[in-house]
Coordinates of C-alpha atoms and ligand atoms in Angstrom, one line a residue:
X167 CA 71.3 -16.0 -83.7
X168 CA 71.5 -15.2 -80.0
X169 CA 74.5 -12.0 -80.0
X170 CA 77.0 -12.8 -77.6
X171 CA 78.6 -9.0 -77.5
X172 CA 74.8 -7.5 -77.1
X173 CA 74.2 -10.1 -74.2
X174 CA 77.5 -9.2 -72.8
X175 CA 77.6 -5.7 -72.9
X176 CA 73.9 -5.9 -71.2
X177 CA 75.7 -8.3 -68.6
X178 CA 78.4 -6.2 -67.8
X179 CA 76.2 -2.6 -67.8
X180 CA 73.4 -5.0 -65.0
X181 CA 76.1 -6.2 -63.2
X182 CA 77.6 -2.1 -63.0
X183 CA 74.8 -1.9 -60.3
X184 CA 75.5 -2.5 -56.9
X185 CA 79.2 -3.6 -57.4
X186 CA 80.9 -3.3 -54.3
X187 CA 84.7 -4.5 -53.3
X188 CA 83.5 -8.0 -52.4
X189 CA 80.9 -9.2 -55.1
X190 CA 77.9 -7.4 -55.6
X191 CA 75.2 -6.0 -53.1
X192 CA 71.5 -5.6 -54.5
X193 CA 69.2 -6.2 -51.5
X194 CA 65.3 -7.0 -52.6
X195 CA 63.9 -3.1 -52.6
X196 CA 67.2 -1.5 -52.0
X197 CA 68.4 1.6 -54.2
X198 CA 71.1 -0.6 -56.0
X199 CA 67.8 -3.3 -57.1
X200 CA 65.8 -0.5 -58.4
X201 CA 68.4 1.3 -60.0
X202 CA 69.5 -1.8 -61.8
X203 CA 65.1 -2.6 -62.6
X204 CA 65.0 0.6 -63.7
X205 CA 68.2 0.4 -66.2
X206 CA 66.4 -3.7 -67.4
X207 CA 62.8 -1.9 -67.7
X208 CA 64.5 0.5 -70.4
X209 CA 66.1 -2.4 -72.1
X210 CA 62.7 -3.8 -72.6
X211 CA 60.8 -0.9 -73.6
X212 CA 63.8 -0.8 -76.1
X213 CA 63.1 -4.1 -77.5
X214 CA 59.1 -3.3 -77.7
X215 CA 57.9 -4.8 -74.7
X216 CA 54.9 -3.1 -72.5
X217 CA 56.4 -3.0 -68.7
X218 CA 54.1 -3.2 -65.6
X219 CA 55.5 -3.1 -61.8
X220 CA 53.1 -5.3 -59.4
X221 CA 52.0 -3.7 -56.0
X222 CA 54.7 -6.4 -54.7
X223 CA 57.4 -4.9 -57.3
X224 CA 57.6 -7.4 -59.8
X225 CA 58.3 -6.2 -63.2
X226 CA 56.1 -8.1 -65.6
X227 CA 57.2 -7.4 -69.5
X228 CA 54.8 -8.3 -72.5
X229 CA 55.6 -8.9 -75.8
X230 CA 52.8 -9.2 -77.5
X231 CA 51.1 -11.7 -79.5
X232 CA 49.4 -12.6 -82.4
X233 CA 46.3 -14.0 -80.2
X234 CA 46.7 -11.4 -77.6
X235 CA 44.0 -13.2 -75.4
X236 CA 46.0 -16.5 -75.4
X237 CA 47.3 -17.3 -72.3
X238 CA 51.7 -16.2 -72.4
X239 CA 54.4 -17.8 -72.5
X240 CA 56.3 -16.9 -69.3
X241 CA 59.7 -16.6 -69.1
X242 CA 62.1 -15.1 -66.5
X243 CA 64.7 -14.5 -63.1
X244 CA 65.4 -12.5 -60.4
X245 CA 67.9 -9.2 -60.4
X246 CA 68.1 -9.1 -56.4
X247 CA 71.4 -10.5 -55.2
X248 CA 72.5 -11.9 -51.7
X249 CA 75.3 -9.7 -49.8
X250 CA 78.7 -9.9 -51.5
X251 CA 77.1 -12.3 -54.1
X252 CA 78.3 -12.7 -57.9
X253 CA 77.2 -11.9 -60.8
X254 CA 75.3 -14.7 -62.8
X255 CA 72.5 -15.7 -60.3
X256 CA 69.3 -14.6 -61.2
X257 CA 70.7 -12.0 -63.9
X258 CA 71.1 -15.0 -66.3
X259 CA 67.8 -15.9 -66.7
X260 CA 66.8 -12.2 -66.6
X261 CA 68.8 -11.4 -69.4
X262 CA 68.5 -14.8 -70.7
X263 CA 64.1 -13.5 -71.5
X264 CA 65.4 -10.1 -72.7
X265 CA 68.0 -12.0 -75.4
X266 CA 65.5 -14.4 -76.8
X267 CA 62.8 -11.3 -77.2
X268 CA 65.9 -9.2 -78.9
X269 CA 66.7 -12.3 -81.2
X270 CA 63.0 -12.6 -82.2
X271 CA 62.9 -8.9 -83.1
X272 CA 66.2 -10.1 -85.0
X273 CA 64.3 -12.6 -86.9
X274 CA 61.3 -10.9 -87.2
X275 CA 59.5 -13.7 -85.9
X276 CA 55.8 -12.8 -84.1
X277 CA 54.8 -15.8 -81.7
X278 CA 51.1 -16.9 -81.3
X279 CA 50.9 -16.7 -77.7
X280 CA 52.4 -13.1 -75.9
X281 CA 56.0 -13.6 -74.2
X282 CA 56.0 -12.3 -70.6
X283 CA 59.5 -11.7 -69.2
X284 CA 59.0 -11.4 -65.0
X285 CA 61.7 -10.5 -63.3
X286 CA 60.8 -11.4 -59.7
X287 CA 61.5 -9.2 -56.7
X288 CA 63.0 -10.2 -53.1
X289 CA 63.8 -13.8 -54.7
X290 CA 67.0 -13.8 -52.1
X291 CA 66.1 -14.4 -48.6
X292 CA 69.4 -12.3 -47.8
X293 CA 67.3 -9.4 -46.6
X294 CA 64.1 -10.3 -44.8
X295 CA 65.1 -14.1 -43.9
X296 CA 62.4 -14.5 -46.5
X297 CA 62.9 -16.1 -49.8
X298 CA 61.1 -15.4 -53.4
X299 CA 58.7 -12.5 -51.7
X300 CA 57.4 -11.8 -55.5
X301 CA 56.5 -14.8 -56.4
X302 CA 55.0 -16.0 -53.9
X303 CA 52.5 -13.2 -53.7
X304 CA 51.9 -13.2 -57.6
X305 CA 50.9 -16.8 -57.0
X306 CA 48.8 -16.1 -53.9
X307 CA 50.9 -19.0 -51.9
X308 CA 51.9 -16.4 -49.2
X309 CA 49.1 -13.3 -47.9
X310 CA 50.1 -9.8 -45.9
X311 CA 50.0 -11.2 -42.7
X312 CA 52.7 -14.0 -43.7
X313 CA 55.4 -11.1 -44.1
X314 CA 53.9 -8.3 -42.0
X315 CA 56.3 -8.5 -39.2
X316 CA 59.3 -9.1 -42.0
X317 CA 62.6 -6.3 -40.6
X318 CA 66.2 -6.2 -42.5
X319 CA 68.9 -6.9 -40.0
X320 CA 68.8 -2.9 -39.6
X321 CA 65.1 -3.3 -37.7
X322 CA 63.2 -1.8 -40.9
X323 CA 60.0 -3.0 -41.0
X324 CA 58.9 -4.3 -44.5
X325 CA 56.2 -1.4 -44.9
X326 CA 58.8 1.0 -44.6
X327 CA 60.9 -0.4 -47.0
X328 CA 58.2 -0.7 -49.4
X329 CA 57.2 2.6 -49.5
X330 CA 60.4 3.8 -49.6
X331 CA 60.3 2.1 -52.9
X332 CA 57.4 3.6 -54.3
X333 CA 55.3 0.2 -53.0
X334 CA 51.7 0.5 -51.2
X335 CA 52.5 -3.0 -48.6
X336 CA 48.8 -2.7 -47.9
X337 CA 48.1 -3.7 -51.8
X338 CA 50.8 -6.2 -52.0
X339 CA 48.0 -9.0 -52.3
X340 CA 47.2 -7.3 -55.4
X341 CA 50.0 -8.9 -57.7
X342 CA 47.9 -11.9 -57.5
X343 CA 47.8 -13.0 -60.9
X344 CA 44.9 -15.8 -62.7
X345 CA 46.1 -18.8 -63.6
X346 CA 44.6 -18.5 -67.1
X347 CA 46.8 -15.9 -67.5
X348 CA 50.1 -18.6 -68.0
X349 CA 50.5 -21.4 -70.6
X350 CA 53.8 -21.9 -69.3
X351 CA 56.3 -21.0 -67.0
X352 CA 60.3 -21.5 -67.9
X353 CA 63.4 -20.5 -66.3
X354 CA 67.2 -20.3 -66.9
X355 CA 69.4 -20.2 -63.9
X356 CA 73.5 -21.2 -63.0
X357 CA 73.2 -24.8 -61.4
X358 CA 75.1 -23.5 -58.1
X359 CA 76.6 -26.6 -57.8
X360 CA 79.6 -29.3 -59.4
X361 CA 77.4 -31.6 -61.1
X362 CA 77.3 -29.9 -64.6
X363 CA 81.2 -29.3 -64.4
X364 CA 81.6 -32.3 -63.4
X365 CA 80.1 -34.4 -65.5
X366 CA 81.0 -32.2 -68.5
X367 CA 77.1 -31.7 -69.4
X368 CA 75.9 -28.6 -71.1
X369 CA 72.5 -28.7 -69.9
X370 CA 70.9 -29.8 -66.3
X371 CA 67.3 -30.3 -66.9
X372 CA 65.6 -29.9 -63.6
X373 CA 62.8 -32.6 -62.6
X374 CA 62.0 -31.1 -59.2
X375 CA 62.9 -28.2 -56.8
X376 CA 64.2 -29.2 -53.4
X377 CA 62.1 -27.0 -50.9
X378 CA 63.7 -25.6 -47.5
X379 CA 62.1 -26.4 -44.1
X380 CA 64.0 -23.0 -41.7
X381 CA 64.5 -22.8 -38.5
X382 CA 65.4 -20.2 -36.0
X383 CA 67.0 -21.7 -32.9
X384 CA 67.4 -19.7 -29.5
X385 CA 69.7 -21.4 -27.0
X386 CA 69.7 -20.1 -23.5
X387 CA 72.4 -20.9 -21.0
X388 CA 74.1 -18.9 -18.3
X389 CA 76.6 -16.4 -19.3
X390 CA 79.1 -16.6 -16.6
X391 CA 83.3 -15.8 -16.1
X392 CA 85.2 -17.9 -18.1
X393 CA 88.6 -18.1 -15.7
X394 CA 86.1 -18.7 -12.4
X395 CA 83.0 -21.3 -13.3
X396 CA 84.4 -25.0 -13.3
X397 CA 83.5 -27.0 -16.5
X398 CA 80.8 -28.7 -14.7
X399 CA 79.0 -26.0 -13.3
X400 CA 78.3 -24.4 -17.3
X401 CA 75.9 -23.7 -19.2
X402 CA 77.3 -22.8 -22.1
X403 CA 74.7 -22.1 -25.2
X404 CA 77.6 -22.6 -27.8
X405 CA 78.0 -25.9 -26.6
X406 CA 74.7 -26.8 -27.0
X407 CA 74.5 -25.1 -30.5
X408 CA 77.3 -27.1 -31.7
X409 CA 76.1 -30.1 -30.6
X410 CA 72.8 -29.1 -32.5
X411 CA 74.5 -28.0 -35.4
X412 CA 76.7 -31.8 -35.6
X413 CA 73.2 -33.7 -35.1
X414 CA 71.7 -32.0 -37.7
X415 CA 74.8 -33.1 -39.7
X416 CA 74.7 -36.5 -38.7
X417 CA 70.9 -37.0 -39.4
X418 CA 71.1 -35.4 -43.2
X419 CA 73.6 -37.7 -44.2
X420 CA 72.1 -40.5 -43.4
X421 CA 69.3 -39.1 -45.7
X422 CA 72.1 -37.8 -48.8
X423 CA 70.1 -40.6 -51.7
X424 CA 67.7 -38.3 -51.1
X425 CA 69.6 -35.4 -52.2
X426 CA 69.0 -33.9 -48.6
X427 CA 71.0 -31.9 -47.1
X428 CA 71.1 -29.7 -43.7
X429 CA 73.1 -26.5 -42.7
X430 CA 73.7 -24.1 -39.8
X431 CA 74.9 -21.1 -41.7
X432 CA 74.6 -18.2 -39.3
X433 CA 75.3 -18.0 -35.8
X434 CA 75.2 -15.1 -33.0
X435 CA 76.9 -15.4 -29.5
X436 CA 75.8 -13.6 -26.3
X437 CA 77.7 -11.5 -24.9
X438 CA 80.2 -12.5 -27.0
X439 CA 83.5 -12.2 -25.3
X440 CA 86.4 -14.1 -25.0
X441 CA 86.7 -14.9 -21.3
X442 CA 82.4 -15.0 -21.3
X443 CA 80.8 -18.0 -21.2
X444 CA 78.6 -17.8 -23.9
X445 CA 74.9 -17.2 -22.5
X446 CA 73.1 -17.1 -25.6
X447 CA 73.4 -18.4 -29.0
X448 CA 70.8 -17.7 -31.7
X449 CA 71.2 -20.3 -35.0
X450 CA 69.9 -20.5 -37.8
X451 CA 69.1 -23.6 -39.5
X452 CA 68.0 -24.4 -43.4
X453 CA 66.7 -28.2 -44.5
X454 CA 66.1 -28.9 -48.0
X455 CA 65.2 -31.8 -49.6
X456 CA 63.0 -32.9 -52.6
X457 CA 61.6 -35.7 -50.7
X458 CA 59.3 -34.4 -47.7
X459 CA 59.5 -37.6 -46.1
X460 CA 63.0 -37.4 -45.8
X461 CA 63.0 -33.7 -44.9
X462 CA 60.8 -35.1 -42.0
X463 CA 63.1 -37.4 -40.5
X464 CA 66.0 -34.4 -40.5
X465 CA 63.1 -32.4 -38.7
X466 CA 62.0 -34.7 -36.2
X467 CA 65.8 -35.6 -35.5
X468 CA 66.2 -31.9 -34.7
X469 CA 63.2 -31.5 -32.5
X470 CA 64.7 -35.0 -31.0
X471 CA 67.7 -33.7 -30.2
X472 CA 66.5 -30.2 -28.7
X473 CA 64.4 -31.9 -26.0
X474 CA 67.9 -34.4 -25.3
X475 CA 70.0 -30.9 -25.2
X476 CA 67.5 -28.6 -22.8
X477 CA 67.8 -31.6 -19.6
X478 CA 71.1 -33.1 -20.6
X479 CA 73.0 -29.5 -20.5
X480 CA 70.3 -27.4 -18.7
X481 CA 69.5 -25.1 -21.1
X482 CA 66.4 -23.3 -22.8
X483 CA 66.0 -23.9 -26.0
X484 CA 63.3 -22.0 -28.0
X485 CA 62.8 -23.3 -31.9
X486 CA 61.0 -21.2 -34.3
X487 CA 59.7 -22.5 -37.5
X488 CA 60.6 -19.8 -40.6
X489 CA 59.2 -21.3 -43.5
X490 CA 58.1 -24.8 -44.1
X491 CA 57.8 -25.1 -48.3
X492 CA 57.0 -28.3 -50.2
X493 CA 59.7 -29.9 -52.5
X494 CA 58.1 -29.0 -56.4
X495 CA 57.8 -31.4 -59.4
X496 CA 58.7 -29.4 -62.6
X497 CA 55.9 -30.2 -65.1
X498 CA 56.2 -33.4 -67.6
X499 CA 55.5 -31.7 -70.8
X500 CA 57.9 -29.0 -69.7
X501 CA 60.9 -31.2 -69.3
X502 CA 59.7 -33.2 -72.3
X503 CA 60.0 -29.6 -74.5
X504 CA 63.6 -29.1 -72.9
X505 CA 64.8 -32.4 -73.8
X506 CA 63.9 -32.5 -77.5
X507 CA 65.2 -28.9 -77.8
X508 CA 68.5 -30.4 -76.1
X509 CA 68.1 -32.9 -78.8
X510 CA 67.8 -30.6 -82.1
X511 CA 70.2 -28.0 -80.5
X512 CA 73.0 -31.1 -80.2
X513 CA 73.2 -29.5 -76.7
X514 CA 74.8 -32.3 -74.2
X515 CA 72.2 -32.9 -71.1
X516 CA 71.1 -34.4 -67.8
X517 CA 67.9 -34.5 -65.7
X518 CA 68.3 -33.4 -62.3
X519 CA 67.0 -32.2 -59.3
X520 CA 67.6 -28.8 -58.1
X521 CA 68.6 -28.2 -54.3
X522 CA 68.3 -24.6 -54.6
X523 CA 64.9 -22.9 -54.1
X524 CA 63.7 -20.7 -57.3
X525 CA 60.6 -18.5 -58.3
X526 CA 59.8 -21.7 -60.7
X527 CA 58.8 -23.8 -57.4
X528 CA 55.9 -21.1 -56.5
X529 CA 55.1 -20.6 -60.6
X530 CA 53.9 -24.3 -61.3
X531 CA 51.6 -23.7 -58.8
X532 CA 49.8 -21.4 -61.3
X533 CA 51.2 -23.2 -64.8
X534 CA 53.3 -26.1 -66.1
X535 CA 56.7 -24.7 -65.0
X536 CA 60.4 -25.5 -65.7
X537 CA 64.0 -25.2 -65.4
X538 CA 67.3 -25.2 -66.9
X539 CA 70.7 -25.1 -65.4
X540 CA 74.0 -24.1 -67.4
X541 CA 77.0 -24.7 -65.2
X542 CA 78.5 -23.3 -62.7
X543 CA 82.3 -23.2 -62.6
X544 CA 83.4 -25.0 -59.1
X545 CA 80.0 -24.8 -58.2
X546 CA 80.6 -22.1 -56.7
X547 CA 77.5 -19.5 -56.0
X548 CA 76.9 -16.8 -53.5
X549 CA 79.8 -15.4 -54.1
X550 CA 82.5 -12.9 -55.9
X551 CA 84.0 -16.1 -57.6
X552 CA 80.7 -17.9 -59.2
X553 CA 81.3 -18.0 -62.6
X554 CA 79.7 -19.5 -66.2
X555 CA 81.6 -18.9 -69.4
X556 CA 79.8 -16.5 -72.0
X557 CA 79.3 -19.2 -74.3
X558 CA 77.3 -21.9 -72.0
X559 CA 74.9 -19.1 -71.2
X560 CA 74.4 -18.2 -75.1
X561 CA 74.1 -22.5 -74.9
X562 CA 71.3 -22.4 -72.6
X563 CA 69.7 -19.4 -74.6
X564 CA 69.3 -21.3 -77.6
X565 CA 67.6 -24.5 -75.8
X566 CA 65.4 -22.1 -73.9
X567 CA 64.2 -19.7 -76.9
X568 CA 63.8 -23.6 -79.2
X569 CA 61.5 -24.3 -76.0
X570 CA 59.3 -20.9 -76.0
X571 CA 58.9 -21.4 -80.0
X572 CA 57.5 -24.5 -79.0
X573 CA 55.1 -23.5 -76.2
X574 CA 54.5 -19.8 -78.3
X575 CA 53.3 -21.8 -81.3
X576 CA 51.7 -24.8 -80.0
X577 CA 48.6 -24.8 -77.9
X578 CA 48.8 -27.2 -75.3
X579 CA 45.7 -29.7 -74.3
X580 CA 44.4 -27.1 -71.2
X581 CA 44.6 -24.4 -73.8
X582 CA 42.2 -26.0 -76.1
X583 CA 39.5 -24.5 -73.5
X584 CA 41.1 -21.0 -73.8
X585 CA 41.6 -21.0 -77.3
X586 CA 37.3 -22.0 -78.1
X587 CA 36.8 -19.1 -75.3
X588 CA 38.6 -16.6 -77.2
X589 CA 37.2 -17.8 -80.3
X590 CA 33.7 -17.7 -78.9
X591 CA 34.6 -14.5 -77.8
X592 CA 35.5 -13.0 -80.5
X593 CA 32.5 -13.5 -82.6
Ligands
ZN691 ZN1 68.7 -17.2 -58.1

C-alpha cells in the first residue's frame, strides 16, 4: 500500500526548499535545486537505490534487478521549478518513483528488470529560455553548441553556472545515454489544466505531447516625446507588438480542434516611460500544438503578419527562432499498460493529449515512453495556488506502480533480442 503520511511528509520536507513569499523559486542549477537534489538523493540511498549525477546533472537512481543486464524500467520528474511556481509540478512524479520503490521495499517485492528513478535537471525553461536541458542531452536530441551561448536573465553564461554547480559544461555531451539501456520510459505529472476537474476523471492518459515552436521578436520603432509627435508621425514598437500579439491570437484559434494554441507571455518596452513613445519592444512568443501542420499555419501567419507590420507602420522587425520541437506520440503499448491498470485499479480515466512540454517527449525518442496526469485543481499551474489533493496523487501512484509491475516483469517483443544477448552472455 502506497503511505500517504510518508509521501506527505517527503512532500512537505521537498517542497521546504526554495519556498519563498510567493510560491517556490528552484531555478535549474541554482543553490535552492541542489539543495533540494541533494535532500531526494538521500531519500533514495535510504530506500536502497545506487545514485549517479550525469555531466548534465541529472540524477539517475537504480534499483536493482533480478536480471541486472535487462534493460530498466524508467520512471521519473523534474525538481526544478519556474519563478514563484507551486509545489506539485515536477515534484509529483519525482516523488511519485521514490513512493513506488519505498512500497516495493514494503512488499518485499524484487522486479526482473532494474527501476531507474531520473530526476531531470533544467526541465523549466524559466532560467535559460531553454526547456528540459537534461533530457535532451541524455537523449543526444540537443549537442554543446545548441546551449553554449544560454545566460540567466542576470547575463551568466551557462558554463559558469555549471561549474558553479560542480558541472564540467565541456562534458555535458557525456549524459548521453544507449537506448538499450531503457525498456520503458513512464511519467506522472499534474495535468496543468481544467480538463480532469472538469470532467470529474481520475486519470488523463496522455496520447501525445504538444511541442512548442518559440519565438523571440525585436520590434524597432522611433522612440520619440509623447506630448510633441502627432499620431501620424509614430513609430511606436508597442503598437506594432500588440498588433502581433492579437494576430497571433486570431490565427490559433482558428486552429483550437487542433488543440493549438499561441501566447505572448513576456514583453519588454524601450525606454519605457510614460510620456516616451515606446522605441523598442522585445516579445516573446510560444506555439504549441500536437499537430505540426497546424503549428505551421500559426507560424507562417506570424511571419505573414511581420512583413505586413515592418511597411504598414515603418518599423524593423527582427524574429528569432528559439526552439522549434516536434509534437511526440506517446508509445501504443505504453498507453495500452496505463489503461488496463486504470481498469484493475477501478481508477476513472480519459485519453488525452498534453499541451505542456515534458521530459517524456525527448525520452520516447530513446524508449516506448508515457504519461499520466492526475488533476489539477482550477487548472491552475505555475503558480502559488496549483493544487492536487493528497489522495488523487496516491491514485495516480497506484496506476503507475500496477504499470512498472507490468513492464518490470514482462519482457516486451524488442527485449526478446536483449534478453537471448544476456543469456548468450552469460554462458
Ligand atoms: Zn513539469
Amino acid at each position: 500500500m502506497v503511505k500517504m503520511n510518508r509521501l506527505k511528509q517527503t512532500f512537505d520536507h521537498v517542497n521546504q526548499f526554495g519556498k519563498t513569499d510567493k510560491g517556490m523559486t528552484r531555478l535549474a542549477y541554482s543553490k535552492e535545486e541542489k539543495r533540494v537534489t541533494d535532500y531526494f538523493i538521500a531519500c533514495c540511498r535510504e530506500s536502497g537505490l545506487t545514485v549517479t549525477f550525469d555531466p548534465a546533472g541529472n540524477v539517475i537512481a537504480r534499483r536493482p534487478g533480478e536480471e541486472p543486464d535487462l534493460p530498466a524500467v524508467g520512471l521519473g520528474s523534474h525538481l526544478d521549478t519556474v519563478y514563484e511556481g507551486g509545489k506539485y509540478d515536477g515534484v509529483v512524479g519525482t516523488l511519485a518513483a521514490l513512493e513506488i520503490v519505498r512500497d516495493l521495499n514494503d512488499r518485499k517485492i524484487r522486479t526482473k528488470r532494474p527501476i531507474d528513478i531520473f530526476s531531470f535537471a533544467c526541465e523549466e525553461s524559466a532560467r535559460f529560455g531553454f526547456s528540459q536541458i537534461g533530457s535532451k542531452l541524455m537523449t543526444g536530441l540537443i549537442k554543446k553548441e545548441d546551449i553554449a551561448k544560454l545566460t540567466d536573465k542576470h547575463g551568466e553564461t551557462i558554463q559558469t553556472i555549471f561549474a558553479r554547480r560542480g558541472l564540467d559544461f565541456d562534458r555535458a555531451e557525456e549524459a548521453k545515454r544507449s537506448p538499450h539501456s531503457l525498456a520503458v520510459f513512464m511519467e506522472m505529472h499534474i495535468e496543468q489544466g481544467p480538463i480532469l476537474e472538469a470532467q470529474n476523471k481520475e486519470i488523463g492518459v496522455v496520447t501525445g505531447i504538444a511541442a512548442p515552436t518559440r519565438f523571440s521578436v525585436c520590434v524597432k520603432g522611433h522612440a520619440a516625446h509623447s506630448g510633441s509627435t502627432p499620431m501620424n508621425q509614430r513609430h511606436d514598437a508597442l503598437i506594432g507588438a500588440a498588433e502581433i500579439a492579437l494576430e497571433l491570437e486570431r490565427a490559433a484559434r482558428q486552429e483550437m480542434a487542433y488543440g493549438t494554441v499561441a501566447t505572448v507571455g513576456d514583453i519588454e518596452i524601450e525606454p519605457g516611460a510614460m510620456n516616451v513613445v515606446p522605441g523598442e519592444t522585445n516579445l516573446k512568443v510560444d506555439i504549441r500544438s500536437i499537430s505540426r501542420s497546424s503549428k505551421n499555419r500559426v507560424v507562417q501567419h506570424l511571419r505573414e503578419t511581420i512583413d505586413r507590420l515592418e511597411q504598414a507602420r515603418h518599423l524593423k522587425i527582427e524574429c528569432t527562432m528559439l526552439s522549434d520541437e516536434e509534437p511526440v506520440r506517446m508509445h501504443a503499448q505504453v498507453i495500452d499498460s496505463f489503461e488496463k491498470a486504470c481498469g484493475e485499479q477501478n481508477a476513472s480515466y480519459i485519453k488525452m493529449p498534453s499541451g505542456a512540454g515534458h521530459d517524456t517527449m525527448n525520452m520516447a525518442s530513446l524508449c516506448p515512453a508515457g504519461m499520466i496526469f492526475v488533476p489539477s485543481i482550477g487548472g491552475i499551474s505555475h503558480h502559488p495556488d496549483e493544487h492536487t489533493d493528497l489522495s488523487q496523487i496516491v491514485k495516480g501512484i497506484e496506476i503507475l506502480e500496477e504499470t512498472v509491475l507490468h513492464w518490470a516483469e514482462f519482457p516486451s517483443d524488442s527485449d526478446d533480442r536483449e534478453r537471448k544477448r544476456y543469456e548468450k552472455s552469460s554462458f
